[in-house]
Amino acid sequence: MSILRITAIAAALATPGWSSVLAQGVLTSAQTTAIEVGVRDALASEQAVFEARDCEAAVAFYTAREPIIYVDGQLRPHPDVRRMACDAMQEVESESTRSLRDHVISVLSENAAYSISEYDVQPGNDRPYLLTVTRIWKKVDGRWLIAHLQQSGVSR
């Protein structure tokens, strides 16, 4: 997914007038840093929950907006997220490893950001692959939540 498309998706999720906030440079460096830290903390917590394979806790990282995820050519509404999170965690074998290679957080507004994370995945006896995960974050009631998630893997 291109950065332009990610920005367009995030624009739809941001608070009204976000583009004028960015265009006018209203966000200070300190505000941008605070937003990056908030998203980074939420990302670290989400990853810890995933590694612990706690699907019920993972659902708490998503907004209640519908539809939320596009998978296998279908839009999945929020109630399906719990099932999808549990299914994804069950598919990950206990001997599999997913190590963070890199992630970049970009601030769009006071209430919207996106992150692109890359993971090296070694699924047990299968061939290792690079997993890229894009998350669109939205601040809701003081918490950074995932409003959209997309991931893809490439064999190495």
PDB file of N, CA and C in Angstrom, residues 41-110:
ATOM      1  N   ASP A  41       3.948   3.385  22.461  1.00  0.00           N
ATOM      2  CA  ASP A  41       3.551   2.642  23.664  1.00  0.00           C
ATOM      3  C   ASP A  41       2.374   1.707  23.372  1.00  0.00           C
ATOM      4  N   ALA A  42       1.375   2.214  22.622  1.00  0.00           N
ATOM      5  CA  ALA A  42       0.228   1.380  22.264  1.00  0.00           C
ATOM      6  C   ALA A  42       0.664   0.217  21.382  1.00  0.00           C
ATOM      7  N   LEU A  43       1.575   0.487  20.446  1.00  0.00           N
ATOM      8  CA  LEU A  43       2.099  -0.560  19.567  1.00  0.00           C
ATOM      9  C   LEU A  43       2.838  -1.626  20.369  1.00  0.00           C
ATOM     10  N   ALA A  44       3.665  -1.199  21.323  1.00  0.00           N
ATOM     11  CA  ALA A  44       4.403  -2.160  22.158  1.00  0.00           C
ATOM     12  C   ALA A  44       3.439  -3.005  22.981  1.00  0.00           C
ATOM     13  N   SER A  45       2.390  -2.394  23.517  1.00  0.00           N
ATOM     14  CA  SER A  45       1.399  -3.146  24.304  1.00  0.00           C
ATOM     15  C   SER A  45       0.653  -4.136  23.426  1.00  0.00           C
ATOM     16  N   GLU A  46       0.278  -3.704  22.219  1.00  0.00           N
ATOM     17  CA  GLU A  46      -0.432  -4.592  21.293  1.00  0.00           C
ATOM     18  C   GLU A  46       0.448  -5.777  20.921  1.00  0.00           C
ATOM     19  N   GLN A  47       1.731  -5.520  20.694  1.00  0.00           N
ATOM     20  CA  GLN A  47       2.653  -6.610  20.350  1.00  0.00           C
ATOM     21  C   GLN A  47       2.813  -7.584  21.510  1.00  0.00           C
ATOM     22  N   ALA A  48       2.888  -7.077  22.732  1.00  0.00           N
ATOM     23  CA  ALA A  48       3.027  -7.949  23.905  1.00  0.00           C
ATOM     24  C   ALA A  48       1.806  -8.847  24.057  1.00  0.00           C
ATOM     25  N   VAL A  49       0.629  -8.280  23.821  1.00  0.00           N
ATOM     26  CA  VAL A  49      -0.610  -9.064  23.900  1.00  0.00           C
ATOM     27  C   VAL A  49      -0.617 -10.135  22.813  1.00  0.00           C
ATOM     28  N   PHE A  50      -0.165  -9.777  21.608  1.00  0.00           N
ATOM     29  CA  PHE A  50      -0.101 -10.753  20.519  1.00  0.00           C
ATOM     30  C   PHE A  50       0.863 -11.880  20.877  1.00  0.00           C
ATOM     31  N   GLU A  51       2.043 -11.521  21.371  1.00  0.00           N
ATOM     32  CA  GLU A  51       3.038 -12.540  21.724  1.00  0.00           C
ATOM     33  C   GLU A  51       2.530 -13.462  22.829  1.00  0.00           C
ATOM     34  N   ALA A  52       1.711 -12.922  23.726  1.00  0.00           N
ATOM     35  CA  ALA A  52       1.116 -13.731  24.807  1.00  0.00           C
ATOM     36  C   ALA A  52      -0.074 -14.544  24.303  1.00  0.00           C
ATOM     37  N   ARG A  53      -0.466 -14.323  23.040  1.00  0.00           N
ATOM     38  CA  ARG A  53      -1.594 -15.025  22.401  1.00  0.00           C
ATOM     39  C   ARG A  53      -2.906 -14.818  23.172  1.00  0.00           C
ATOM     40  N   ASP A  54      -3.113 -13.585  23.650  1.00  0.00           N
ATOM     41  CA  ASP A  54      -4.313 -13.236  24.415  1.00  0.00           C
ATOM     42  C   ASP A  54      -5.289 -12.529  23.479  1.00  0.00           C
ATOM     43  N   CYS A  55      -6.120 -13.308  22.783  1.00  0.00           N
ATOM     44  CA  CYS A  55      -6.987 -12.725  21.763  1.00  0.00           C
ATOM     45  C   CYS A  55      -8.045 -11.801  22.355  1.00  0.00           C
ATOM     46  N   GLU A  56      -8.525 -12.080  23.533  1.00  0.00           N
ATOM     47  CA  GLU A  56      -9.523 -11.203  24.152  1.00  0.00           C
ATOM     48  C   GLU A  56      -8.927  -9.831  24.425  1.00  0.00           C
ATOM     49  N   ALA A  57      -7.698  -9.789  24.923  1.00  0.00           N
ATOM     50  CA  ALA A  57      -7.037  -8.515  25.193  1.00  0.00           C
ATOM     51  C   ALA A  57      -6.704  -7.788  23.897  1.00  0.00           C
ATOM     52  N   ALA A  58      -6.405  -8.533  22.834  1.00  0.00           N
ATOM     53  CA  ALA A  58      -6.050  -7.919  21.549  1.00  0.00           C
ATOM     54  C   ALA A  58      -7.203  -7.115  20.977  1.00  0.00           C
ATOM     55  N   VAL A  59      -8.417  -7.572  21.170  1.00  0.00           N
ATOM     56  CA  VAL A  59      -9.584  -6.894  20.630  1.00  0.00           C
ATOM     57  C   VAL A  59      -9.714  -5.480  21.202  1.00  0.00           C
ATOM     58  N   ALA A  60      -9.249  -5.262  22.421  1.00  0.00           N
ATOM     59  CA  ALA A  60      -9.347  -3.951  23.057  1.00  0.00           C
ATOM     60  C   ALA A  60      -8.498  -2.887  22.356  1.00  0.00           C
ATOM     61  N   PHE A  61      -7.606  -3.287  21.454  1.00  0.00           N
ATOM     62  CA  PHE A  61      -6.765  -2.332  20.738  1.00  0.00           C
ATOM     63  C   PHE A  61      -7.428  -1.791  19.471  1.00  0.00           C
ATOM     64  N   TYR A  62      -8.642  -2.244  19.161  1.00  0.00           N
ATOM     65  CA  TYR A  62      -9.319  -1.830  17.943  1.00  0.00           C
ATOM     66  C   TYR A  62     -10.485  -0.898  18.250  1.00  0.00           C
ATOM     67  N   THR A  63     -10.730   0.052  17.338  1.00  0.00           N
ATOM     68  CA  THR A  63     -11.886   0.929  17.481  1.00  0.00           C
ATOM     69  C   THR A  63     -13.149   0.132  17.167  1.00  0.00           C
ATOM     70  N   ALA A  64     -14.287   0.667  17.541  1.00  0.00           N
ATOM     71  CA  ALA A  64     -15.561  -0.013  17.300  1.00  0.00           C
ATOM     72  C   ALA A  64     -16.158   0.353  15.945  1.00  0.00           C
ATOM     73  N   ARG A  65     -15.414   1.075  15.127  1.00  0.00           N
ATOM     74  CA  ARG A  65     -15.889   1.499  13.814  1.00  0.00           C
ATOM     75  C   ARG A  65     -16.076   0.285  12.906  1.00  0.00           C
ATOM     76  N   GLU A  66     -17.130   0.292  12.090  1.00  0.00           N
ATOM     77  CA  GLU A  66     -17.334  -0.777  11.119  1.00  0.00           C
ATOM     78  C   GLU A  66     -17.314  -0.191   9.723  1.00  0.00           C
ATOM     79  N   PRO A  67     -16.839  -0.885   8.701  1.00  0.00           N
ATOM     80  CA  PRO A  67     -16.035  -2.093   8.793  1.00  0.00           C
ATOM     81  C   PRO A  67     -14.612  -1.751   9.216  1.00  0.00           C
ATOM     82  N   ILE A  68     -13.914  -2.750   9.725  1.00  0.00           N
ATOM     83  CA  ILE A  68     -12.591  -2.458  10.273  1.00  0.00           C
ATOM     84  C   ILE A  68     -11.440  -3.090   9.504  1.00  0.00           C
ATOM     85  N   ILE A  69     -11.606  -4.291   8.992  1.00  0.00           N
ATOM     86  CA  ILE A  69     -10.486  -4.979   8.364  1.00  0.00           C
ATOM     87  C   ILE A  69     -10.928  -5.590   7.033  1.00  0.00           C
ATOM     88  N   TYR A  70     -10.049  -5.497   6.049  1.00  0.00           N
ATOM     89  CA  TYR A  70     -10.282  -6.072   4.734  1.00  0.00           C
ATOM     90  C   TYR A  70      -9.408  -7.316   4.624  1.00  0.00           C
ATOM     91  N   VAL A  71     -10.039  -8.485   4.569  1.00  0.00           N
ATOM     92  CA  VAL A  71      -9.309  -9.750   4.547  1.00  0.00           C
ATOM     93  C   VAL A  71      -9.918 -10.657   3.491  1.00  0.00           C
ATOM     94  N   ASP A  72      -9.062 -11.257   2.682  1.00  0.00           N
ATOM     95  CA  ASP A  72      -9.508 -12.222   1.681  1.00  0.00           C
ATOM     96  C   ASP A  72     -10.674 -11.688   0.840  1.00  0.00           C
ATOM     97  N   GLY A  73     -10.576 -10.423   0.453  1.00  0.00           N
ATOM     98  CA  GLY A  73     -11.591  -9.847  -0.410  1.00  0.00           C
ATOM     99  C   GLY A  73     -12.889  -9.481   0.277  1.00  0.00           C
ATOM    100  N   GLN A  74     -12.925  -9.530   1.607  1.00  0.00           N
ATOM    101  CA  GLN A  74     -14.148  -9.223   2.338  1.00  0.00           C
ATOM    102  C   GLN A  74     -13.872  -8.216   3.442  1.00  0.00           C
ATOM    103  N   LEU A  75     -14.825  -7.304   3.655  1.00  0.00           N
ATOM    104  CA  LEU A  75     -14.746  -6.396   4.781  1.00  0.00           C
ATOM    105  C   LEU A  75     -15.281  -7.127   6.005  1.00  0.00           C
ATOM    106  N   ARG A  76     -14.514  -7.080   7.098  1.00  0.00           N
ATOM    107  CA  ARG A  76     -14.922  -7.762   8.326  1.00  0.00           C
ATOM    108  C   ARG A  76     -15.378  -6.729   9.350  1.00  0.00           C
ATOM    109  N   PRO A  77     -16.637  -6.787   9.797  1.00  0.00           N
ATOM    110  CA  PRO A  77     -17.082  -5.848  10.819  1.00  0.00           C
ATOM    111  C   PRO A  77     -16.443  -6.157  12.174  1.00  0.00           C
ATOM    112  N   HIS A  78     -16.542  -5.228  13.080  1.00  0.00           N
ATOM    113  CA  HIS A  78     -15.877  -5.330  14.380  1.00  0.00           C
ATOM    114  C   HIS A  78     -16.153  -6.640  15.130  1.00  0.00           C
ATOM    115  N   PRO A  79     -17.391  -7.158  15.168  1.00  0.00           N
ATOM    116  CA  PRO A  79     -17.600  -8.415  15.896  1.00  0.00           C
ATOM    117  C   PRO A  79     -16.735  -9.567  15.383  1.00  0.00           C
ATOM    118  N   ASP A  80     -16.354  -9.524  14.104  1.00  0.00           N
ATOM    119  CA  ASP A  80     -15.507 -10.582  13.552  1.00  0.00           C
ATOM    120  C   ASP A  80     -14.054 -10.447  13.996  1.00  0.00           C
ATOM    121  N   VAL A  81     -13.664  -9.265  14.497  1.00  0.00           N
ATOM    122  CA  VAL A  81     -12.276  -9.046  14.872  1.00  0.00           C
ATOM    123  C   VAL A  81     -11.851 -10.008  15.974  1.00  0.00           C
ATOM    124  N   ARG A  82     -12.736 -10.230  16.956  1.00  0.00           N
ATOM    125  CA  ARG A  82     -12.409 -11.151  18.054  1.00  0.00           C
ATOM    126  C   ARG A  82     -12.103 -12.544  17.508  1.00  0.00           C
ATOM    127  N   ARG A  83     -12.952 -13.028  16.601  1.00  0.00           N
ATOM    128  CA  ARG A  83     -12.730 -14.352  16.011  1.00  0.00           C
ATOM    129  C   ARG A  83     -11.447 -14.357  15.190  1.00  0.00           C
ATOM    130  N   MET A  84     -11.226 -13.294  14.401  1.00  0.00           N
ATOM    131  CA  MET A  84     -10.037 -13.228  13.566  1.00  0.00           C
ATOM    132  C   MET A  84      -8.771 -13.180  14.410  1.00  0.00           C
ATOM    133  N   ALA A  85      -8.800 -12.392  15.500  1.00  0.00           N
ATOM    134  CA  ALA A  85      -7.623 -12.297  16.373  1.00  0.00           C
ATOM    135  C   ALA A  85      -7.326 -13.651  16.998  1.00  0.00           C
ATOM    136  N   CYS A  86      -8.349 -14.316  17.476  1.00  0.00           N
ATOM    137  CA  CYS A  86      -8.151 -15.631  18.094  1.00  0.00           C
ATOM    138  C   CYS A  86      -7.650 -16.651  17.071  1.00  0.00           C
ATOM    139  N   ASP A  87      -8.242 -16.639  15.876  1.00  0.00           N
ATOM    140  CA  ASP A  87      -7.809 -17.560  14.827  1.00  0.00           C
ATOM    141  C   ASP A  87      -6.353 -17.318  14.448  1.00  0.00           C
ATOM    142  N   ALA A  88      -5.985 -16.044  14.287  1.00  0.00           N
ATOM    143  CA  ALA A  88      -4.607 -15.714  13.902  1.00  0.00           C
ATOM    144  C   ALA A  88      -3.625 -16.166  14.976  1.00  0.00           C
ATOM    145  N   MET A  89      -3.976 -15.973  16.225  1.00  0.00           N
ATOM    146  CA  MET A  89      -3.076 -16.365  17.307  1.00  0.00           C
ATOM    147  C   MET A  89      -2.963 -17.874  17.434  1.00  0.00           C
ATOM    148  N   GLN A  90      -4.050 -18.583  17.150  1.00  0.00           N
ATOM    149  CA  GLN A  90      -4.005 -20.044  17.207  1.00  0.00           C
ATOM    150  C   GLN A  90      -3.175 -20.618  16.064  1.00  0.00           C
ATOM    151  N   GLU A  91      -3.147 -19.909  14.928  1.00  0.00           N
ATOM    152  CA  GLU A  91      -2.362 -20.371  13.790  1.00  0.00           C
ATOM    153  C   GLU A  91      -0.869 -20.235  14.021  1.00  0.00           C
ATOM    154  N   VAL A  92      -0.488 -19.335  14.906  1.00  0.00           N
ATOM    155  CA  VAL A  92       0.926 -19.129  15.194  1.00  0.00           C
ATOM    156  C   VAL A  92       1.386 -20.258  16.111  1.00  0.00           C
ATOM    157  N   GLU A  93       2.304 -21.042  15.606  1.00  0.00           N
ATOM    158  CA  GLU A  93       2.799 -22.177  16.384  1.00  0.00           C
ATOM    159  C   GLU A  93       3.641 -21.691  17.551  1.00  0.00           C
ATOM    160  N   SER A  94       3.662 -22.472  18.612  1.00  0.00           N
ATOM    161  CA  SER A  94       4.425 -22.068  19.791  1.00  0.00           C
ATOM    162  C   SER A  94       5.918 -21.943  19.487  1.00  0.00           C
ATOM    163  N   GLU A  95       6.417 -22.690  18.505  1.00  0.00           N
ATOM    164  CA  GLU A  95       7.840 -22.602  18.184  1.00  0.00           C
ATOM    165  C   GLU A  95       8.143 -21.507  17.150  1.00  0.00           C
ATOM    166  N   SER A  96       7.109 -20.831  16.678  1.00  0.00           N
ATOM    167  CA  SER A  96       7.305 -19.736  15.743  1.00  0.00           C
ATOM    168  C   SER A  96       7.871 -18.518  16.457  1.00  0.00           C
ATOM    169  N   THR A  97       8.640 -17.740  15.733  1.00  0.00           N
ATOM    170  CA  THR A  97       9.143 -16.487  16.283  1.00  0.00           C
ATOM    171  C   THR A  97       8.765 -15.345  15.362  1.00  0.00           C
ATOM    172  N   ARG A  98       8.484 -14.201  15.959  1.00  0.00           N
ATOM    173  CA  ARG A  98       8.184 -12.987  15.209  1.00  0.00           C
ATOM    174  C   ARG A  98       8.983 -11.880  15.873  1.00  0.00           C
ATOM    175  N   SER A  99      10.089 -11.491  15.248  1.00  0.00           N
ATOM    176  CA  SER A  99      10.919 -10.457  15.845  1.00  0.00           C
ATOM    177  C   SER A  99      10.808  -9.165  15.050  1.00  0.00           C
ATOM    178  N   LEU A 100      10.695  -8.070  15.775  1.00  0.00           N
ATOM    179  CA  LEU A 100      10.561  -6.767  15.151  1.00  0.00           C
ATOM    180  C   LEU A 100      11.861  -6.385  14.471  1.00  0.00           C
ATOM    181  N   ARG A 101      11.774  -6.072  13.206  1.00  0.00           N
ATOM    182  CA  ARG A 101      12.939  -5.612  12.446  1.00  0.00           C
ATOM    183  C   ARG A 101      13.003  -4.090  12.499  1.00  0.00           C
ATOM    184  N   ASP A 102      11.873  -3.450  12.271  1.00  0.00           N
ATOM    185  CA  ASP A 102      11.835  -1.997  12.234  1.00  0.00           C
ATOM    186  C   ASP A 102      10.386  -1.540  12.262  1.00  0.00           C
ATOM    187  N   HIS A 103      10.147  -0.346  12.780  1.00  0.00           N
ATOM    188  CA  HIS A 103       8.850   0.281  12.566  1.00  0.00           C
ATOM    189  C   HIS A 103       9.008   1.791  12.523  1.00  0.00           C
ATOM    190  N   VAL A 104       8.115   2.393  11.761  1.00  0.00           N
ATOM    191  CA  VAL A 104       8.117   3.832  11.562  1.00  0.00           C
ATOM    192  C   VAL A 104       6.729   4.338  11.931  1.00  0.00           C
ATOM    193  N   ILE A 105       6.688   5.408  12.715  1.00  0.00           N
ATOM    194  CA  ILE A 105       5.424   6.022  13.104  1.00  0.00           C
ATOM    195  C   ILE A 105       5.373   7.401  12.466  1.00  0.00           C
ATOM    196  N   SER A 106       4.261   7.697  11.810  1.00  0.00           N
ATOM    197  CA  SER A 106       4.062   9.009  11.202  1.00  0.00           C
ATOM    198  C   SER A 106       2.809   9.642  11.779  1.00  0.00           C
ATOM    199  N   VAL A 107       2.938  10.871  12.221  1.00  0.00           N
ATOM    200  CA  VAL A 107       1.831  11.615  12.822  1.00  0.00           C
ATOM    201  C   VAL A 107       1.073  12.341  11.722  1.00  0.00           C
ATOM    202  N   LEU A 108      -0.260  12.218  11.746  1.00  0.00           N
ATOM    203  CA  LEU A 108      -1.112  12.899  10.780  1.00  0.00           C
ATOM    204  C   LEU A 108      -1.844  14.077  11.412  1.00  0.00           C
ATOM    205  N   SER A 109      -2.221  13.926  12.671  1.00  0.00           N
ATOM    206  CA  SER A 109      -2.912  14.996  13.398  1.00  0.00           C
ATOM    207  C   SER A 109      -2.819  14.671  14.883  1.00  0.00           C
ATOM    208  N   GLU A 110      -3.477  15.489  15.693  1.00  0.00           N
ATOM    209  CA  GLU A 110      -3.489  15.226  17.136  1.00  0.00           C
ATOM    210  C   GLU A 110      -4.161  13.896  17.455  1.00  0.00           C
TER     211      GLU A 110
END
